[in-house]
Amino acid sequence: MIIVRLSGGLGNQMFQYAFGKSVSIKTGRKLKFDISFFDKQNHRKLEIINYLTNIDTATKDEIINTLFPRNILLKKIASIFKGVWRFSNNYIQEVKSFAFEKNVFEINRSLYFDGYWQNLNYFDDIRDILLKEFQPKETLDDYSLSIEQKMSLGESVSIHVRAGDYLKIPEVRDICNGEYYSKAVSIIKEKIMSPNFFVFCEDEDYAKKILPKDLKYTVIHSNINKPFIDLLLMSKSRNNIIANSSFSWWGAWLNQNQGKTVVCPKVWHNKHKEADITPVDWIKIESGFLSNRKYGKI
């Protein structure tokens, strides 16, 4: 058995699920999830259960038996003090954010995985499976259906503007600034005739402040309690401009339009500037400059 800890928002949960699914398939081991992170959460919810995913929940006993399969004393201690878990040889914590650790596919025993596992190499080869499983169980309401229909009529472009907590976290703020969105919109207009922009943001005033003043767009009234609906709508857009956010990353990656243009930030995280979790054919911008072969460097 392998157990993967789920945590964070919807985008993070999707990375963790995709990682676990891939490891399970490639090693032939049963997959279960530790969802205890959400027991005392007011802000975050277990959102991935809204998809056609199989979230087989690991019990506390299963977790402890995976971590300490033979030591009865440590099992008793671990049942009281969660911090002991990290001392188990079967506890695998992600070593480096955004990195690919290929040895996870070589396991020959039960393990507990703790991390975000935000690297495309873990699961890109099971894309077809994930496309089927990352479909919401809930049908779209009339408003969302109308947006989906509008997106299908022309060259739609979703723009995700991350506000909220991102404006307070030094590691991620200021990466997707006004300069980023101005350049991203210019690239879309160069490549696509008559683009139709749809903006996803939980703070409409902030989006208005940071987006180009002359840009015409439709604001999607965010499904605050149903982020999986907004993510689905992003994926239905023909093209995407994303933020340095796992949420809009998934919106673009799940977009099945073969001719799509995706514009994304080159720098994803201020402490991990070398990290690159995006597909090679996405157009990457850093401070208004491009690093894409088709465009060269400006």
Tab-separated table of C-alpha atoms in Angstrom:
chain	number	residue	atom	x	y	z
A	1	MET	CA	0.000	0.000	0.000
A	2	ILE	CA	1.020	3.592	-0.580
A	3	ILE	CA	-0.565	6.466	1.308
A	4	VAL	CA	-0.499	10.048	0.006
A	5	ARG	CA	-1.266	13.008	2.233
A	6	LEU	CA	-3.772	15.455	0.758
A	7	SER	CA	-3.473	19.111	1.748
A	8	GLY	CA	-3.854	22.676	0.485
A	9	GLY	CA	-6.361	23.965	-2.038
A	10	LEU	CA	-7.911	22.206	-5.000
A	11	GLY	CA	-4.921	22.637	-7.322
A	12	ASN	CA	-2.530	21.168	-4.762
A	13	GLN	CA	-4.873	18.262	-4.076
A	14	MET	CA	-4.976	17.518	-7.800
A	15	PHE	CA	-1.181	17.368	-7.981
A	16	GLN	CA	-1.088	15.032	-4.984
A	17	TYR	CA	-3.807	12.826	-6.419
A	18	ALA	CA	-2.155	12.654	-9.848
A	19	PHE	CA	1.160	11.751	-8.210
A	20	GLY	CA	-0.385	9.006	-6.093
A	21	LYS	CA	-2.401	7.611	-8.998
A	22	SER	CA	0.689	7.387	-11.161
A	23	VAL	CA	2.839	5.741	-8.477
A	24	SER	CA	0.051	3.272	-7.739
A	25	ILE	CA	-0.350	2.307	-11.406
A	26	LYS	CA	3.380	1.949	-12.042
A	27	THR	CA	4.187	-0.012	-8.884
A	28	GLY	CA	1.015	-2.081	-8.699
A	29	ARG	CA	0.365	-0.999	-5.110
A	30	LYS	CA	-2.970	-0.057	-3.581
A	31	LEU	CA	-3.495	3.675	-3.139
A	32	LYS	CA	-5.056	5.367	-0.123
A	33	PHE	CA	-5.129	8.973	1.044
A	34	ASP	CA	-4.577	10.641	4.394
A	35	ILE	CA	-7.158	13.456	4.647
A	36	SER	CA	-6.510	14.409	8.290
A	37	PHE	CA	-5.162	17.825	7.181
A	38	PHE	CA	-8.750	18.971	6.692
A	39	ASP	CA	-10.001	17.934	10.134
A	40	LYS	CA	-9.162	21.299	11.720
A	41	GLN	CA	-9.322	23.507	8.638
A	42	ASN	CA	-11.660	26.458	8.278
A	43	HIS	CA	-10.217	27.832	5.047
A	44	ARG	CA	-9.374	24.701	3.068
A	45	LYS	CA	-11.740	21.888	2.164
A	46	LEU	CA	-11.338	18.454	0.660
A	47	GLU	CA	-12.352	19.546	-2.837
A	48	ILE	CA	-11.072	16.664	-4.932
A	49	ILE	CA	-13.991	14.494	-3.857
A	50	ASN	CA	-16.114	16.602	-6.220
A	51	TYR	CA	-14.444	14.840	-9.154
A	52	LEU	CA	-14.848	11.327	-10.517
A	53	THR	CA	-11.905	10.280	-8.383
A	54	ASN	CA	-11.668	7.374	-5.988
A	55	ILE	CA	-10.518	8.840	-2.683
A	56	ASP	CA	-9.983	5.715	-0.628
A	57	THR	CA	-9.291	7.140	2.833
A	58	ALA	CA	-6.592	5.604	5.015
A	59	THR	CA	-7.492	5.018	8.649
A	60	LYS	CA	-5.145	6.129	11.415
A	61	ASP	CA	-4.277	2.487	12.106
A	62	GLU	CA	-3.421	1.915	8.443
A	63	ILE	CA	-1.160	4.957	8.448
A	64	ILE	CA	0.652	3.887	11.612
A	65	ASN	CA	1.021	0.292	10.405
A	66	THR	CA	2.494	1.600	7.147
A	67	LEU	CA	4.965	3.808	8.995
A	68	PHE	CA	5.908	1.329	11.727
A	69	PRO	CA	5.038	-2.167	10.470
A	70	ARG	CA	6.991	-4.096	13.132
A	71	ASN	CA	7.690	-1.865	16.145
A	72	ILE	CA	4.796	-2.146	18.627
A	73	LEU	CA	6.203	0.518	20.956
A	74	LEU	CA	6.575	3.077	18.159
A	75	LYS	CA	3.076	2.275	16.971
A	76	LYS	CA	1.714	3.220	20.399
A	77	ILE	CA	3.799	6.410	20.523
A	78	ALA	CA	2.827	7.322	16.950
A	79	SER	CA	-0.852	6.954	17.777
A	80	ILE	CA	-0.429	9.775	20.323
A	81	PHE	CA	2.329	11.951	18.849
A	82	LYS	CA	2.002	12.615	15.130
A	83	GLY	CA	5.475	14.187	15.013
A	84	VAL	CA	7.021	10.739	15.443
A	85	TRP	CA	5.867	9.829	11.932
A	86	ARG	CA	8.795	11.676	10.352
A	87	PHE	CA	11.279	9.322	11.998
A	88	SER	CA	9.942	6.332	10.086
A	89	ASN	CA	11.953	4.975	7.159
A	90	ASN	CA	8.616	4.581	5.394
A	91	TYR	CA	7.796	8.286	5.678
A	92	ILE	CA	8.820	9.952	2.405
A	93	GLN	CA	8.794	13.723	2.463
A	94	GLU	CA	9.306	15.666	-0.742
A	95	VAL	CA	12.968	16.713	-0.738
A	96	LYS	CA	12.822	19.691	-3.082
A	97	SER	CA	9.785	21.631	-4.246
A	98	PHE	CA	8.904	21.233	-7.938
A	99	ALA	CA	11.639	18.614	-8.461
A	100	PHE	CA	11.167	15.186	-10.054
A	101	GLU	CA	12.230	12.232	-7.901
A	102	LYS	CA	12.074	9.272	-10.250
A	103	ASN	CA	12.998	6.756	-7.543
A	104	VAL	CA	9.435	6.916	-6.213
A	105	PHE	CA	8.526	4.511	-9.004
A	106	GLU	CA	11.032	1.948	-7.715
A	107	ILE	CA	9.455	1.268	-4.326
A	108	ASN	CA	9.145	-2.289	-3.057
A	109	ARG	CA	7.404	-1.671	0.264
A	110	SER	CA	4.509	0.276	1.743
A	111	LEU	CA	5.218	4.011	2.026
A	112	TYR	CA	3.631	7.249	3.211
A	113	PHE	CA	4.187	10.268	0.911
A	114	ASP	CA	4.045	13.845	2.184
A	115	GLY	CA	4.520	16.734	-0.249
A	116	TYR	CA	2.999	18.671	-3.130
A	117	TRP	CA	4.672	16.712	-5.976
A	118	GLN	CA	4.233	19.532	-8.476
A	119	ASN	CA	6.122	18.144	-11.412
A	120	LEU	CA	4.607	17.103	-14.723
A	121	ASN	CA	6.995	14.154	-15.097
A	122	TYR	CA	5.172	12.252	-12.391
A	123	PHE	CA	1.923	11.877	-14.300
A	124	ASP	CA	2.066	13.280	-17.837
A	125	ASP	CA	1.992	9.755	-19.262
A	126	ILE	CA	-1.354	8.974	-17.569
A	127	ARG	CA	-3.025	12.102	-18.960
A	128	ASP	CA	-5.897	10.147	-20.523
A	129	ILE	CA	-6.783	8.620	-17.157
A	130	LEU	CA	-6.650	11.976	-15.371
A	131	LEU	CA	-8.764	13.673	-18.042
A	132	LYS	CA	-11.523	11.170	-17.280
A	133	GLU	CA	-11.195	11.350	-13.508
A	134	PHE	CA	-10.906	15.134	-13.217
A	135	GLN	CA	-14.483	15.613	-14.387
A	136	PRO	CA	-16.899	17.146	-11.848
A	137	LYS	CA	-19.657	14.933	-10.538
A	138	GLU	CA	-21.976	17.930	-10.424
A	139	THR	CA	-23.669	19.225	-13.558
A	140	LEU	CA	-23.228	22.867	-14.509
A	141	ASP	CA	-25.864	25.397	-13.477
A	142	ASP	CA	-27.508	27.687	-16.043
A	143	TYR	CA	-24.996	30.513	-15.528
A	144	SER	CA	-21.963	28.265	-15.976
A	145	LEU	CA	-23.557	26.585	-18.990
A	146	SER	CA	-24.063	29.998	-20.585
A	147	ILE	CA	-20.387	30.843	-20.031
A	148	GLU	CA	-19.294	27.518	-21.511
A	149	GLN	CA	-21.457	28.193	-24.570
A	150	LYS	CA	-19.996	31.681	-25.032
A	151	MET	CA	-16.488	30.251	-24.804
A	152	SER	CA	-17.254	27.736	-27.532
A	153	LEU	CA	-18.352	30.368	-30.039
A	154	GLY	CA	-14.950	31.908	-30.791
A	155	GLU	CA	-11.342	32.234	-29.723
A	156	SER	CA	-11.971	32.364	-26.004
A	157	VAL	CA	-9.099	33.127	-23.621
A	158	SER	CA	-9.375	32.554	-19.891
A	159	ILE	CA	-7.332	34.864	-17.675
A	160	HIS	CA	-6.732	33.853	-14.090
A	161	VAL	CA	-5.785	36.636	-11.675
A	162	ARG	CA	-4.788	35.284	-8.270
A	163	ALA	CA	-5.472	37.690	-5.430
A	164	GLY	CA	-6.389	36.932	-1.823
A	165	ASP	CA	-3.583	35.293	0.138
A	166	TYR	CA	-1.155	35.640	-2.796
A	167	LEU	CA	-0.942	39.393	-2.182
A	168	LYS	CA	0.507	38.749	1.286
A	169	ILE	CA	2.967	35.911	0.607
A	170	PRO	CA	6.447	37.168	-0.454
A	171	GLU	CA	7.339	33.862	-2.111
A	172	VAL	CA	4.606	34.174	-4.748
A	173	ARG	CA	3.431	37.790	-4.877
A	174	ASP	CA	4.417	40.285	-7.586
A	175	ILE	CA	5.297	37.536	-10.078
A	176	CYS	CA	2.126	37.995	-12.095
A	177	ASN	CA	1.990	41.774	-11.961
A	178	GLY	CA	0.473	44.283	-14.355
A	179	GLU	CA	3.470	43.978	-16.655
A	180	TYR	CA	2.970	40.229	-16.868
A	181	TYR	CA	-0.695	40.486	-17.847
A	182	SER	CA	-0.035	43.307	-20.312
A	183	LYS	CA	2.595	41.231	-22.096
A	184	ALA	CA	0.482	38.069	-21.953
A	185	VAL	CA	-2.488	39.821	-23.548
A	186	SER	CA	-0.214	41.277	-26.263
A	187	ILE	CA	1.062	37.795	-27.127
A	188	ILE	CA	-2.464	36.430	-27.385
A	189	LYS	CA	-3.485	39.293	-29.665
A	190	GLU	CA	-0.453	38.670	-31.884
A	191	LYS	CA	-1.261	34.981	-32.260
A	192	ILE	CA	-5.056	34.943	-32.255
A	193	MET	CA	-7.543	36.908	-34.325
A	194	SER	CA	-10.411	38.473	-32.341
A	195	PRO	CA	-9.755	36.864	-28.937
A	196	ASN	CA	-12.582	36.952	-26.420
A	197	PHE	CA	-11.306	37.281	-22.840
A	198	PHE	CA	-12.907	35.761	-19.729
A	199	VAL	CA	-11.458	36.780	-16.370
A	200	PHE	CA	-11.472	34.521	-13.309
A	201	CYS	CA	-10.642	36.267	-10.041
A	202	GLU	CA	-12.049	36.256	-6.525
A	203	ASP	CA	-11.359	40.007	-6.294
A	204	GLU	CA	-12.871	41.870	-9.243
A	205	ASP	CA	-11.509	45.244	-8.100
A	206	TYR	CA	-7.966	43.884	-8.007
A	207	ALA	CA	-8.363	42.340	-11.451
A	208	LYS	CA	-9.544	45.678	-12.820
A	209	LYS	CA	-6.530	47.370	-11.264
A	210	ILE	CA	-3.912	44.968	-12.624
A	211	LEU	CA	-5.239	44.150	-16.112
A	212	PRO	CA	-4.614	46.439	-19.124
A	213	LYS	CA	-6.935	49.434	-18.937
A	214	ASP	CA	-8.140	49.089	-22.532
A	215	LEU	CA	-8.828	45.360	-22.315
A	216	LYS	CA	-12.413	44.271	-22.868
A	217	TYR	CA	-13.379	41.139	-20.989
A	218	THR	CA	-16.158	39.238	-19.263
A	219	VAL	CA	-15.759	38.714	-15.535
A	220	ILE	CA	-16.746	35.242	-14.372
A	221	HIS	CA	-18.551	35.561	-11.064
A	222	SER	CA	-16.424	33.090	-9.188
A	223	ASN	CA	-17.928	29.952	-7.728
A	224	ILE	CA	-16.388	30.606	-4.295
A	225	ASN	CA	-17.781	27.423	-2.798
A	226	LYS	CA	-17.338	25.398	-5.987
A	227	PRO	CA	-13.833	26.081	-7.346
A	228	PHE	CA	-13.991	22.896	-9.420
A	229	ILE	CA	-16.646	24.591	-11.585
A	230	ASP	CA	-14.407	27.596	-12.291
A	231	LEU	CA	-11.539	25.250	-13.078
A	232	LEU	CA	-13.723	23.319	-15.502
A	233	LEU	CA	-14.708	26.547	-17.259
A	234	MET	CA	-11.043	27.528	-17.594
A	235	SER	CA	-10.359	24.193	-19.236
A	236	LYS	CA	-13.236	24.775	-21.673
A	237	SER	CA	-11.684	28.019	-22.901
A	238	ARG	CA	-9.749	27.608	-26.153
A	239	ASN	CA	-6.697	29.411	-24.746
A	240	ASN	CA	-5.369	30.327	-21.330
A	241	ILE	CA	-3.405	33.007	-19.521
A	242	ILE	CA	-2.590	31.586	-16.127
A	243	ALA	CA	-1.135	32.867	-12.869
A	244	ASN	CA	1.626	31.225	-10.841
A	245	SER	CA	-1.108	29.133	-9.302
A	246	SER	CA	-1.680	25.386	-9.298
A	247	PHE	CA	-5.375	26.168	-9.757
A	248	SER	CA	-5.077	27.804	-13.177
A	249	TRP	CA	-2.205	25.433	-14.082
A	250	TRP	CA	-4.732	22.605	-14.011
A	251	GLY	CA	-7.240	24.675	-15.957
A	252	ALA	CA	-4.726	25.001	-18.781
A	253	TRP	CA	-3.384	21.440	-18.596
A	254	LEU	CA	-6.883	19.959	-18.740
A	255	ASN	CA	-7.715	22.128	-21.761
A	256	GLN	CA	-8.057	19.605	-24.619
A	257	ASN	CA	-7.992	22.121	-27.492
A	258	GLN	CA	-5.153	20.838	-29.716
A	259	GLY	CA	-4.358	24.302	-31.027
A	260	LYS	CA	-4.418	26.081	-27.682
A	261	THR	CA	-2.063	28.882	-26.701
A	262	VAL	CA	-1.134	28.958	-23.029
A	263	VAL	CA	0.773	31.887	-21.554
A	264	CYS	CA	2.317	31.407	-18.128
A	265	PRO	CA	4.933	32.973	-15.846
A	266	LYS	CA	8.453	31.637	-16.234
A	267	VAL	CA	9.173	32.208	-12.544
A	268	TRP	CA	6.700	30.253	-10.433
A	269	HIS	CA	8.050	30.895	-6.956
A	270	ASN	CA	10.461	33.566	-5.727
A	271	LYS	CA	12.464	31.059	-3.660
A	272	HIS	CA	12.620	28.484	-6.455
A	273	LYS	CA	13.256	30.602	-9.529
A	274	GLU	CA	14.799	27.677	-11.379
A	275	ALA	CA	11.613	25.619	-11.004
A	276	ASP	CA	9.741	24.889	-14.221
A	277	ILE	CA	6.573	22.851	-13.872
A	278	THR	CA	4.988	23.867	-17.154
A	279	PRO	CA	4.876	21.975	-20.478
A	280	VAL	CA	7.503	22.991	-23.042
A	281	ASP	CA	4.962	24.359	-25.514
A	282	TRP	CA	3.521	26.922	-23.102
A	283	ILE	CA	4.778	30.469	-23.646
A	284	LYS	CA	6.709	31.614	-20.594
A	285	ILE	CA	7.091	35.236	-19.532
A	286	GLU	CA	9.466	36.672	-16.956
A	287	SER	CA	9.004	40.342	-16.064
A	288	GLY	CA	7.534	41.050	-19.459
A	289	PHE	CA	10.215	39.139	-21.374
A	290	LEU	CA	9.723	35.929	-23.306
A	291	SER	CA	11.606	32.678	-23.142
A	292	ASN	CA	9.898	30.747	-25.900
A	293	ARG	CA	11.577	29.391	-29.019
A	294	LYS	CA	8.885	30.606	-31.385
A	295	TYR	CA	9.254	34.177	-30.264
A	296	GLY	CA	12.893	34.271	-29.240
A	297	LYS	CA	13.964	36.884	-26.706
A	298	ILE	CA	12.703	40.419	-26.915
